[in-house]
CSV table of C-alpha atoms in Angstrom, one decimal:
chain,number,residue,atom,x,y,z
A,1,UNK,CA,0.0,0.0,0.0
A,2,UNK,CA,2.9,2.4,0.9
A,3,UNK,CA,6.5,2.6,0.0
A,4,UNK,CA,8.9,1.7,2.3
A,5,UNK,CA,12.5,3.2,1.2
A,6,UNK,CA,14.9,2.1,3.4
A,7,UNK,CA,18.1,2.4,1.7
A,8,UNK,CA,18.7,5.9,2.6
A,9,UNK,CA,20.8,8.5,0.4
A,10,UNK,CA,20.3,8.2,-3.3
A,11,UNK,CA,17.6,6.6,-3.1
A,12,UNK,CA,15.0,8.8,-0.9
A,13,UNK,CA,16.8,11.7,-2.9
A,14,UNK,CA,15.4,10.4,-5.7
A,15,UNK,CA,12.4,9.7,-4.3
A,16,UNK,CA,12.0,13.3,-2.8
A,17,UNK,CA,12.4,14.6,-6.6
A,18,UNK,CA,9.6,12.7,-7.3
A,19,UNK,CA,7.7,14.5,-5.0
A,20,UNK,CA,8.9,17.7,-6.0
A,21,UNK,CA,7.9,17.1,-9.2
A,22,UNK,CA,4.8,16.0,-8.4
A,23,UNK,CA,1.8,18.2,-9.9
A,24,UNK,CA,-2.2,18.5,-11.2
A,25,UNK,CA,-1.7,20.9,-13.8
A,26,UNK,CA,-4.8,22.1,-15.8
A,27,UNK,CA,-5.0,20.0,-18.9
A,28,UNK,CA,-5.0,21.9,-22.5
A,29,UNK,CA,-8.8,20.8,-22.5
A,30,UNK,CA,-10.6,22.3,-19.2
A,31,UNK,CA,-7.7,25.4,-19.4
A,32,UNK,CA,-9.3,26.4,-23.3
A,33,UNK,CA,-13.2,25.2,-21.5
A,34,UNK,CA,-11.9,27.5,-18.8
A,35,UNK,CA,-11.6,30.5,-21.1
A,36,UNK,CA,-14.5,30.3,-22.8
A,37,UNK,CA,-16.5,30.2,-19.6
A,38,UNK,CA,-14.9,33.1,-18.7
A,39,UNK,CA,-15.0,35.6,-21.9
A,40,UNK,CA,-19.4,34.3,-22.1
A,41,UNK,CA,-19.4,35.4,-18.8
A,42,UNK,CA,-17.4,38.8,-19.4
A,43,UNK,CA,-19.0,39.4,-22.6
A,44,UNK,CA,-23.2,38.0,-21.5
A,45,UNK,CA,-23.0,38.9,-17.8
A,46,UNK,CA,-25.9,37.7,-15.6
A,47,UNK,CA,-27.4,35.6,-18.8
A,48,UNK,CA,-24.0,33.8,-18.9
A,49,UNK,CA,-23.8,32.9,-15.5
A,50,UNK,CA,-27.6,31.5,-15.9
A,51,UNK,CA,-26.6,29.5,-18.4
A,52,UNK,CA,-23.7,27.9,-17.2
A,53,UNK,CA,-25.3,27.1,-13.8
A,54,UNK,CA,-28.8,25.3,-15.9
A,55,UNK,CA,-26.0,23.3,-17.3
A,56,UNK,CA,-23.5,22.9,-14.2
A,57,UNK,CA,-25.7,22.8,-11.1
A,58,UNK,CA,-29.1,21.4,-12.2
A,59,UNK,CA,-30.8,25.1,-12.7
A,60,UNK,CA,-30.7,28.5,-12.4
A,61,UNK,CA,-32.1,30.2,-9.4
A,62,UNK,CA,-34.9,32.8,-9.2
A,63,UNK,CA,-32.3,34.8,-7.6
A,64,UNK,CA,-28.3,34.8,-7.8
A,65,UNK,CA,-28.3,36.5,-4.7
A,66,UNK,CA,-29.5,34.2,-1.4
A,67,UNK,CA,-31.8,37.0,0.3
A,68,UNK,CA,-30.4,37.2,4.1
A,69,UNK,CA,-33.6,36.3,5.7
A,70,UNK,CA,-33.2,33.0,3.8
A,71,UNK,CA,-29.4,32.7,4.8
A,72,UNK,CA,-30.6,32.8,8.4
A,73,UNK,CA,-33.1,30.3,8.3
A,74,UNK,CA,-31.2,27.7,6.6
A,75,UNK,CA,-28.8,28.3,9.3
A,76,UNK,CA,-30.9,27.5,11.6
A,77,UNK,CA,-31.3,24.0,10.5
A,78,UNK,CA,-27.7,23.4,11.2
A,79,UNK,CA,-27.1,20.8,14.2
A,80,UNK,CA,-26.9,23.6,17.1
A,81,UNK,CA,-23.6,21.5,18.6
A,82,UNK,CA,-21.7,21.8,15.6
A,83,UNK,CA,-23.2,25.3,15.5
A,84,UNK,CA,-21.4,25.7,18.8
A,85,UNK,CA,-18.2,24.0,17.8
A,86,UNK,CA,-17.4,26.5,14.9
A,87,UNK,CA,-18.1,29.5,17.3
A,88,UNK,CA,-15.1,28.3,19.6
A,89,UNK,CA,-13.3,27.3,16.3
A,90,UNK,CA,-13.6,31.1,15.5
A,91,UNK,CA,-12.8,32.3,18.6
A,92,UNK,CA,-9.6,31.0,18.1
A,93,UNK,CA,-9.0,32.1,14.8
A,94,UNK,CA,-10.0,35.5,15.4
A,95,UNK,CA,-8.1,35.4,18.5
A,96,UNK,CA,-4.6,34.6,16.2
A,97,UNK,CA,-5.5,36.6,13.8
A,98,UNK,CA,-6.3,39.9,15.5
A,99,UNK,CA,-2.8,39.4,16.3
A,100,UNK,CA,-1.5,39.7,12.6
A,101,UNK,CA,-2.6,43.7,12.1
A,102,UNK,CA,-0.5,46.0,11.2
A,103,UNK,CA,-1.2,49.8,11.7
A,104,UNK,CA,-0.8,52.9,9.3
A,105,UNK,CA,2.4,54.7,10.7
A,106,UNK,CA,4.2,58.0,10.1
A,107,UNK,CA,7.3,59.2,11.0
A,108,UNK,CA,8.7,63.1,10.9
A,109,UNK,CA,12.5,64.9,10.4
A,110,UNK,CA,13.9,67.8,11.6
A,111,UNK,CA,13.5,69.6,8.1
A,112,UNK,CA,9.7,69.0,7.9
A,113,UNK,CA,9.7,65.8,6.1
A,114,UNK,CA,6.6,63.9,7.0
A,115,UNK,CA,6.8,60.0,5.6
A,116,UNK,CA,4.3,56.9,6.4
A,117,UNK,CA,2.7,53.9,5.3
A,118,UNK,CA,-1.2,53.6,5.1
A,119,UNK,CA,-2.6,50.4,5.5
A,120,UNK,CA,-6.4,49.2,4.9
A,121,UNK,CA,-8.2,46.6,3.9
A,122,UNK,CA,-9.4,46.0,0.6
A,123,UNK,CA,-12.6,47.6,-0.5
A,124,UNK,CA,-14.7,44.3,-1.6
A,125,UNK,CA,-13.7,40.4,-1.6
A,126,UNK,CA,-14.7,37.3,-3.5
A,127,UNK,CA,-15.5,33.8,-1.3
A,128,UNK,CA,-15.4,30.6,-3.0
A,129,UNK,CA,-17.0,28.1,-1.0
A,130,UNK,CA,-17.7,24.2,-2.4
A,131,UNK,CA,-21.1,23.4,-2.0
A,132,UNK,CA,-21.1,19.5,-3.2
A,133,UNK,CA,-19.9,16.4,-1.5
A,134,UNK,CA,-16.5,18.5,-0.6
A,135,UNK,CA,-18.9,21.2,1.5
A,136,UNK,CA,-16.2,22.8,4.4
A,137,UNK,CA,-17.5,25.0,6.5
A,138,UNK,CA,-14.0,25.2,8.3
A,139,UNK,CA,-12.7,26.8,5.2
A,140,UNK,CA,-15.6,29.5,5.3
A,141,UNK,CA,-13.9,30.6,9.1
A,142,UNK,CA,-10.3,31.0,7.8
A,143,UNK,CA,-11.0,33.0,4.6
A,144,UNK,CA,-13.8,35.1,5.9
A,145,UNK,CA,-12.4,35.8,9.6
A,146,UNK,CA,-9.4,37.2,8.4
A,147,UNK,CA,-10.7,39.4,5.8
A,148,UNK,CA,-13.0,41.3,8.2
A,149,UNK,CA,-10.1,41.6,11.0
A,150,UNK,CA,-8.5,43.1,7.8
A,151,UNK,CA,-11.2,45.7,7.4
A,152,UNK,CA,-12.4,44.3,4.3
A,153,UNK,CA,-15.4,46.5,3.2
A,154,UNK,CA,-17.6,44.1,1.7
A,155,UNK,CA,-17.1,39.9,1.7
A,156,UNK,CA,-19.5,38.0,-1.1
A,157,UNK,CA,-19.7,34.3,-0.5
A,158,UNK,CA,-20.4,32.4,-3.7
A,159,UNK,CA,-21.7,28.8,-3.4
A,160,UNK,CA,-23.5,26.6,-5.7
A,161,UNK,CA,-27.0,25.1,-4.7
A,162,UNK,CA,-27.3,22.2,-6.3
A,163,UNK,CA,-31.2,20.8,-6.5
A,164,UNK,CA,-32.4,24.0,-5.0
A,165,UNK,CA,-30.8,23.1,-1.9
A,166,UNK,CA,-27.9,25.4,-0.2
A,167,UNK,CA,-25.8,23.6,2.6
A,168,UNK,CA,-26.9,24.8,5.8
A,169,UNK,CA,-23.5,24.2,7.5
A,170,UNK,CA,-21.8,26.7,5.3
A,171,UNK,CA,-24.7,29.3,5.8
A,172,UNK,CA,-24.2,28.8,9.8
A,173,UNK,CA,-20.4,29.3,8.8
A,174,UNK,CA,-20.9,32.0,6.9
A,175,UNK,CA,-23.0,34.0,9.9
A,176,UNK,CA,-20.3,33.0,12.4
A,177,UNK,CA,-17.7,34.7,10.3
A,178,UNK,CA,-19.2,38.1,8.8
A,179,UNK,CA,-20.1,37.2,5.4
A,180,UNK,CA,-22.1,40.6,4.0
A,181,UNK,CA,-23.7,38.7,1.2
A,182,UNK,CA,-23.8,35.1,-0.6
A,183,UNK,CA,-24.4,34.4,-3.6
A,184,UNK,CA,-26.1,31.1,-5.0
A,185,UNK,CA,-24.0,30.0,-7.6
A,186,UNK,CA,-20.7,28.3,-8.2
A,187,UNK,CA,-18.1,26.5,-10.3
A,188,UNK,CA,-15.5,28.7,-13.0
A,189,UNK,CA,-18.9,30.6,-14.0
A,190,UNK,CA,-19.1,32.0,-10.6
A,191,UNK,CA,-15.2,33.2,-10.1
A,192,UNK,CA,-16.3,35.0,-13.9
A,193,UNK,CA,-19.3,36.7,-12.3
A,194,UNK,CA,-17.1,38.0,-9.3
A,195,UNK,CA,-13.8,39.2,-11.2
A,196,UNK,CA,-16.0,40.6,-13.6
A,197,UNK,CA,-18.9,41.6,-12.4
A,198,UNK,CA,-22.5,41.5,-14.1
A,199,UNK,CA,-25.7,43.1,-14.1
A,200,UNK,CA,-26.3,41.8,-10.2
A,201,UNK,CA,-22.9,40.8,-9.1
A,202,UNK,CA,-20.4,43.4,-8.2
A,203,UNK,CA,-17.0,43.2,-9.4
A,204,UNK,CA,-14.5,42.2,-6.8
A,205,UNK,CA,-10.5,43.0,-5.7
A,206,UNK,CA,-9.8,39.6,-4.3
A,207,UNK,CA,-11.1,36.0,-5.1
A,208,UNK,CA,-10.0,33.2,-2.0
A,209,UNK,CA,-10.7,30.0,-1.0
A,210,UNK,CA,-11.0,25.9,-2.8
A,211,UNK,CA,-12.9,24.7,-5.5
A,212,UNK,CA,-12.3,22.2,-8.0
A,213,UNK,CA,-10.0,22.0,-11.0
A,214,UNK,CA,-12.2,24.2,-13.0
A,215,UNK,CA,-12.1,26.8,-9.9
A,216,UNK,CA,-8.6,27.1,-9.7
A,217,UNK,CA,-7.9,27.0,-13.6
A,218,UNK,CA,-10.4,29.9,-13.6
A,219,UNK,CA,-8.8,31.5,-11.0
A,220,UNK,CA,-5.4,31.2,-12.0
A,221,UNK,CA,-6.5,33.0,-15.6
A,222,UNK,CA,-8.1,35.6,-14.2
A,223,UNK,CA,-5.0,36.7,-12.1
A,224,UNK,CA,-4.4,40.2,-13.0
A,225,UNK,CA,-7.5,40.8,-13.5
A,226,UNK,CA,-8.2,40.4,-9.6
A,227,UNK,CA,-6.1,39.2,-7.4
A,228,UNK,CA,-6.3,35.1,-5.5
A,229,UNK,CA,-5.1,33.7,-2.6
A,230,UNK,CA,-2.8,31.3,-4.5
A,231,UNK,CA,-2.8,28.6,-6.8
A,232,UNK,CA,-3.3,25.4,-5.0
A,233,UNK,CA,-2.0,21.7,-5.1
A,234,UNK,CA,-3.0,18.5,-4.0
A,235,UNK,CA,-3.2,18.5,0.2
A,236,UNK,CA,0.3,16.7,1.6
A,237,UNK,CA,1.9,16.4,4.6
A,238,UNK,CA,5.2,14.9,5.9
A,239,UNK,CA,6.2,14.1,9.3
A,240,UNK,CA,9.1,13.7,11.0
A,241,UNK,CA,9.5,11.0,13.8
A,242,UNK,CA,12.0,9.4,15.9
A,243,UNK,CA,12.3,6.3,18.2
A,244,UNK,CA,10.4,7.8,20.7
A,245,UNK,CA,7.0,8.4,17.8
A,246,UNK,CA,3.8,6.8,18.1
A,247,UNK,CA,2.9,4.3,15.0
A,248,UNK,CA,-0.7,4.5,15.6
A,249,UNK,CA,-0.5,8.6,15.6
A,250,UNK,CA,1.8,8.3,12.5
A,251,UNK,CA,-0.5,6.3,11.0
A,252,UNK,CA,-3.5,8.2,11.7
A,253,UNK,CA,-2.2,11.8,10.4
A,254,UNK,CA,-0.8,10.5,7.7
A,255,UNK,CA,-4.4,9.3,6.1
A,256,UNK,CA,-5.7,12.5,7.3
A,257,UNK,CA,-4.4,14.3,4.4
A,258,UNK,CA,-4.3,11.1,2.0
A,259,UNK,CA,-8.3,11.0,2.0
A,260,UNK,CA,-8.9,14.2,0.8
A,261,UNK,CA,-7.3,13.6,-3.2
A,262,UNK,CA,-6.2,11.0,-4.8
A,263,UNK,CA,-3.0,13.6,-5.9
A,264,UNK,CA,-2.7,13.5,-2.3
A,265,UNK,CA,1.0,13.2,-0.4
A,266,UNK,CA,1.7,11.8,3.2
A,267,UNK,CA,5.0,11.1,3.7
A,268,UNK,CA,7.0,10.0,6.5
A,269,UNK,CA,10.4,10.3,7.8
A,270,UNK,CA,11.8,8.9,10.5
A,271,UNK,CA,15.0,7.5,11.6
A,272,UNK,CA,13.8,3.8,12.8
A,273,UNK,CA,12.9,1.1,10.6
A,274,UNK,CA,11.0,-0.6,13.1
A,275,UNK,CA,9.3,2.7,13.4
A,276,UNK,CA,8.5,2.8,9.7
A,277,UNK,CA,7.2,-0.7,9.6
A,278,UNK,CA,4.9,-0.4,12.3
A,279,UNK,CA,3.4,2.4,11.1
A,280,UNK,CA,2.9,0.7,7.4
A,281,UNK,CA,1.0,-1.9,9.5
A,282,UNK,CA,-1.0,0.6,10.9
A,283,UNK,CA,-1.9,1.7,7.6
A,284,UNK,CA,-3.1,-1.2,6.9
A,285,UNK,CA,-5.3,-1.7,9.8
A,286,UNK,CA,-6.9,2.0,10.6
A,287,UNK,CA,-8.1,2.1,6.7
A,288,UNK,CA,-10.6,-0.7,6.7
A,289,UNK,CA,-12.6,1.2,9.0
A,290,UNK,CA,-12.5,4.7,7.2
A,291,UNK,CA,-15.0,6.0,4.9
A,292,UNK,CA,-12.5,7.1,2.1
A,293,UNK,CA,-10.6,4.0,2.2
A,294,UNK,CA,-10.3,4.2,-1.6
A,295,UNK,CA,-9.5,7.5,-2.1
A,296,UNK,CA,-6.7,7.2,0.8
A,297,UNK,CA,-5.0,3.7,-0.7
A,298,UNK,CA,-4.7,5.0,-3.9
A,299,UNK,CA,-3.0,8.7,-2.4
A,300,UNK,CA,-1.0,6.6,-0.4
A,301,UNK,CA,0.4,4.0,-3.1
A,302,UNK,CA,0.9,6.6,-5.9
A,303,UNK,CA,2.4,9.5,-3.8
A,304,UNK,CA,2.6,7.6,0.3
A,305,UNK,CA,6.3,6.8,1.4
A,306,UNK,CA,7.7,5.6,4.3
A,307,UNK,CA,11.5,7.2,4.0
A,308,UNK,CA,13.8,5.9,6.4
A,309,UNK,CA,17.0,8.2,7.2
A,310,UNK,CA,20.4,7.4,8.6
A,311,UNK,CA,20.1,11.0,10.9
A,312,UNK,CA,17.6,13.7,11.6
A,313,UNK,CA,19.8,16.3,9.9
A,314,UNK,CA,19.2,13.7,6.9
A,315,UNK,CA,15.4,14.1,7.7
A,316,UNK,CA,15.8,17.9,8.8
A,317,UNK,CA,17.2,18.5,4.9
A,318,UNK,CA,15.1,16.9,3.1
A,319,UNK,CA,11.8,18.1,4.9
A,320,UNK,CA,13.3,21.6,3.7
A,321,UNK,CA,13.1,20.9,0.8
A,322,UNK,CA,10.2,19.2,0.0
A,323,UNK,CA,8.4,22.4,1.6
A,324,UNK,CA,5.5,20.8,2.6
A,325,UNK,CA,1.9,21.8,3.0
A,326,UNK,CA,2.0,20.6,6.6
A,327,UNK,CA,4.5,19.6,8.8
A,328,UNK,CA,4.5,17.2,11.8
A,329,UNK,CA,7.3,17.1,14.3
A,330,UNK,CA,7.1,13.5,16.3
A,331,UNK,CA,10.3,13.4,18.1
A,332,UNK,CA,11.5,13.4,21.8
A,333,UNK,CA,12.2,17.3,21.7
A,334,UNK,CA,10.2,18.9,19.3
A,335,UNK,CA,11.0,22.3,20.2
A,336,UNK,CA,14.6,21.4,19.4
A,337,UNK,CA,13.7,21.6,16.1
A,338,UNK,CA,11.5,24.9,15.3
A,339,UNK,CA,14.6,26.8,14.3
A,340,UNK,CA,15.5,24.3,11.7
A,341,UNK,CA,12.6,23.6,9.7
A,342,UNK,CA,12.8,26.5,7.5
A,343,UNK,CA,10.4,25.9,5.2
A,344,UNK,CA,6.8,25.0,5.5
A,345,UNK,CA,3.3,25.8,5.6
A,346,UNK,CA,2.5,24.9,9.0
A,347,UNK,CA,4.0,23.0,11.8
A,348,UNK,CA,2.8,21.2,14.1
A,349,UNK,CA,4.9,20.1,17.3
A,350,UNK,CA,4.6,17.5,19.3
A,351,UNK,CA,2.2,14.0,19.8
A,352,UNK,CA,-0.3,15.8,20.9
A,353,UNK,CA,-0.7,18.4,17.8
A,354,UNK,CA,-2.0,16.5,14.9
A,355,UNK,CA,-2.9,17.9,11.5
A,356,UNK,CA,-6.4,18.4,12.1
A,357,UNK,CA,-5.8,20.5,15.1
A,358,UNK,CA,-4.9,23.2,13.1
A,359,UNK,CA,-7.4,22.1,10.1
A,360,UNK,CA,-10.2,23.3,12.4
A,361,UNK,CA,-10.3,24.7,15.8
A,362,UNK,CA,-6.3,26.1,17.0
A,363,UNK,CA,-6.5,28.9,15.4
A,364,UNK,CA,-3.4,29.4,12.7
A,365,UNK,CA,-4.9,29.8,8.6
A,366,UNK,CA,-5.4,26.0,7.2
A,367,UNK,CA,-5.2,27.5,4.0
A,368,UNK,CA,-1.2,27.1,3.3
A,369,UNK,CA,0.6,27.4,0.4
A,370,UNK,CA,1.4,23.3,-1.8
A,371,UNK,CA,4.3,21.6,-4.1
A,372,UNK,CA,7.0,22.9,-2.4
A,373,UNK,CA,5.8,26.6,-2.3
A,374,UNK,CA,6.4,27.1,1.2
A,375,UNK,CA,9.6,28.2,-0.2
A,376,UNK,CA,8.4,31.8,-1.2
A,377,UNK,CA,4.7,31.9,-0.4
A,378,UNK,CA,3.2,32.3,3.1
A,379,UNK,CA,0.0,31.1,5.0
A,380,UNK,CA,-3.1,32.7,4.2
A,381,UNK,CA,-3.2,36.1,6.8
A,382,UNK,CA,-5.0,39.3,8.0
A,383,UNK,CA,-2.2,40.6,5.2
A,384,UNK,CA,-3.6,39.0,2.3
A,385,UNK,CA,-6.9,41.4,2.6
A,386,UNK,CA,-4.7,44.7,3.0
A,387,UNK,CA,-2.9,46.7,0.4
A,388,UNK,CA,-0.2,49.7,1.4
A,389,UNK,CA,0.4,52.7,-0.1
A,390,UNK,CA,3.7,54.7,1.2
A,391,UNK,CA,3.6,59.1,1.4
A,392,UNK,CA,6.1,61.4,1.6
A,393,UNK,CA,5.7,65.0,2.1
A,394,UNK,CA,8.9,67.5,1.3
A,395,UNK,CA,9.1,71.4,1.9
A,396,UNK,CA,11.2,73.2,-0.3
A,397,UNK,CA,14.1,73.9,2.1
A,398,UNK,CA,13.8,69.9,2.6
A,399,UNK,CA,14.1,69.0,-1.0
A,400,UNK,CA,16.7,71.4,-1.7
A,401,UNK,CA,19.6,70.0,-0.2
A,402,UNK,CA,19.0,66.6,-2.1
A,403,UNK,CA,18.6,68.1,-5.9
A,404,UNK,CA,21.6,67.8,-7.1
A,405,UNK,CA,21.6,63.9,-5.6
A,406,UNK,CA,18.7,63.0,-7.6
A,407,UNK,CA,19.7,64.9,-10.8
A,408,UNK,CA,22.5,62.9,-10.6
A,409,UNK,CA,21.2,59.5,-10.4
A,410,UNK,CA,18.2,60.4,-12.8
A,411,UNK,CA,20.6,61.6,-15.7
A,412,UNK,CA,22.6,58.4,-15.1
A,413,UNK,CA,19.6,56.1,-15.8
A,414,UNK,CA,19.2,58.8,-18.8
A,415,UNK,CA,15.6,60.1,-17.4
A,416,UNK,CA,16.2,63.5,-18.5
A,417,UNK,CA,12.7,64.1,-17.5
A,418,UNK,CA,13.0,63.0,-14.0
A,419,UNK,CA,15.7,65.1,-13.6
A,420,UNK,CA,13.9,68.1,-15.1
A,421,UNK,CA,11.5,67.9,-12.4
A,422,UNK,CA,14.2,68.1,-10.0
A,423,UNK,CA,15.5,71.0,-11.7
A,424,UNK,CA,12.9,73.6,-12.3
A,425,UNK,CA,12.3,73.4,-8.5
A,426,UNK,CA,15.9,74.3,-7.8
A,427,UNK,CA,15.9,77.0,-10.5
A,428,UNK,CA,12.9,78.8,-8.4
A,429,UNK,CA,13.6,81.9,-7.2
């Protein structure tokens, strides 16, 4: 079911480029299906989007927009425990969030210079929120809680409703978190509507959160035109264990991630065999019992290993550089370790701080950055719904002194022009 590479060196190298390599790319088919979605949509508007979602989600509805009296009451039909459990998951999130915001700032000279940054939250943001068989409400708390904390100035939540029927988890979501308005429609039509913007949908700075391939291709091409979160892979995580780790935990976070995509990776490293074939037992035994146990085998035979490495420096290394998604420390001194795992998404420390922890309820952003990204990109943030602008105020007698500077460096760059502007303000009487 799962590799098992125990030779070390060349051969988990090998196996790591693999990895790397590893990738769901848009075939030449759904990117061109992708594109024509989006120009009928840019070109038709609100008939476009009708269209499409006749053909895509079973019928149009009256309305694109979900009124909000009806967003309440379909909340209401959420299980009022699980309605509970997301308002202590967003307690936490707001509470680690809140924590992220940055404030405007200014500083002054002696001459009268006056120079700042303004910071504020973008003026209107796009939600994409699954609506099918892959409905998370979890998802709805980390992209929406962080844009309001933000000061985003309007959040539209667009989710299709298939058979007339909206998901009353993600409306309860959607309350807990400040959604202004949700719209009832989905799939690449819907990303269109909201980069766009028709007749009834407004035209948005920002589209965030999952969909499926035809989300993200659309998403990807309308970059530029708005701005995304990021262009997301297949879920993985690797974990790094010693002597001292628990097979059954192993075991158990590594199909965590395997059951959400087959073009899932769960990977583990450790530094005992005996360790590494204990847990490819316990692979064996937790999946009969699980409901995906189809989707996990197949993750965890096409892109599952078991790497087993002479050292954790060896293990340290190569968990930099796969730069994984999500990374779980299982060793006798986690903390030993923080300052040498330089890149991931998220990590997680210790037995006692699986995956799913931080999935739903710790409080950190679940949505983190795939195939080896976590190079470069960060987790999603209270920064991601902000832009900055920069000011600078001069007086004459402050601008003076520096004139001949900047001629200088402009007529070396050949800007003649630039340093014109310079110029006639020195020349003033």
């Amino acid at each position: 079911m799962i590799k098992i590479v125990t030779e070390g060196g060349a051969s988990a190298r090998e196996y790591v480029k693999l990895l790397k390599e590893r990738n769901r790319e848009a075939g030449l088919k759904v990117e061109n299906a992708v594109a024509e979605i989006l120009d009928t949509v840019r070109r038709d508007g609100d008939s476009a989007v009708r269209m499409y979602a006749d053909r895509f989600d079973g019928g149009a509805p009256e309305s694109l927009e979900l009124p909000r009296d009806q967003v309440e009451a379909l909340a209401e039909k959420a299980d009022p425990l699980f309605v509970e459990s997301l308002k202590k998951a967003a307690a936490n999130i707001r509470d680690f969030h809140e924590r992220q915001k940055q404030q405007s700032w200014l500083t002054t000279r002696e001459d009268g210079v006056l120079m700042g940054q303004r910071i504020r939250g973008l003026s209107r943001v796009g939600l994409y929120v699954p609506g099918g068989t892959a409905a998370y409400p979890s998802s709805v708390l980390m992209n929406a809680i962080p844009a309001k904390i933000a000061g985003v100035g309007e959040l539209i939540m667009a989710t299709p409703v298939k058979g007339g029927k909206a998901n009353p988890d993600i409306m309860a979501a959607a309350l807990v978190a400040g959604v202004d308005r949700v719209l009832q429609v989905g799939g690449a039509h819907a990303v269109a509507a909201l980069a766009y913007g028709t007749e009834s949908i407004p035209k948005v700075d920002k589209i965030v959160g999952p969909g499926n391939i035809y989300v993200a291709t659309a998403k990807k091409q309308l970059y530029g035109t708005v701005d995304i979160d990021m262009v997301a892979g297949p879920s993985e995580i690797l974990v790094l264990a010693d002597e001292t780790a628990n097979p059954r935990y192993l075991a158990a976070d590594l199909m965590s991630q395997a059951e959400h995509d087959p073009m899932a990776s769960a990977i583990l490293l450790t530094t005992s065999e005996a360790i590494a074939r204990e847990t490819a037992a316990e692979l064996e035994r937790q999946v009969q019992t699980l409901s995906r146990k189809d989707i996990i085998l197949e993750s965890l035979s096409n892109f599952g290993a078991i790497l087993v490495c002479s050292t954790m420096e060896e293990a340290v290394g190569f968990a930099n550089e796969l730069a994984p998604e999500h990374l779980e420390v299982c060793v006798r001194d986690p903390m030993e370790y923080i300052g040498r795992l330089d890149n991931a998404g998220s990590v997680f420390l210790g037995n006692y701080s699986p995956e799913p922890l931080g999935d739903y309820f710790a409080g950190p952003n679940h949505v983190l950055p795939t195939s080896g990204t976590a190079r470069f990109f960060s987790p999603l943030s209270v920064d991601s719904f902000v832009k900055k602008s920069s000011f600078i105020y001069y007086t004459r007698s402050a601008l003076l002194p520096q004139a001949d500077d900047i001629i200088r460096l402009a007529q070396a760059e050949g800007l003649t022009a630039h340093a014109n502007s310079i110029q006639v303000r020195k020349e003033e009487p």
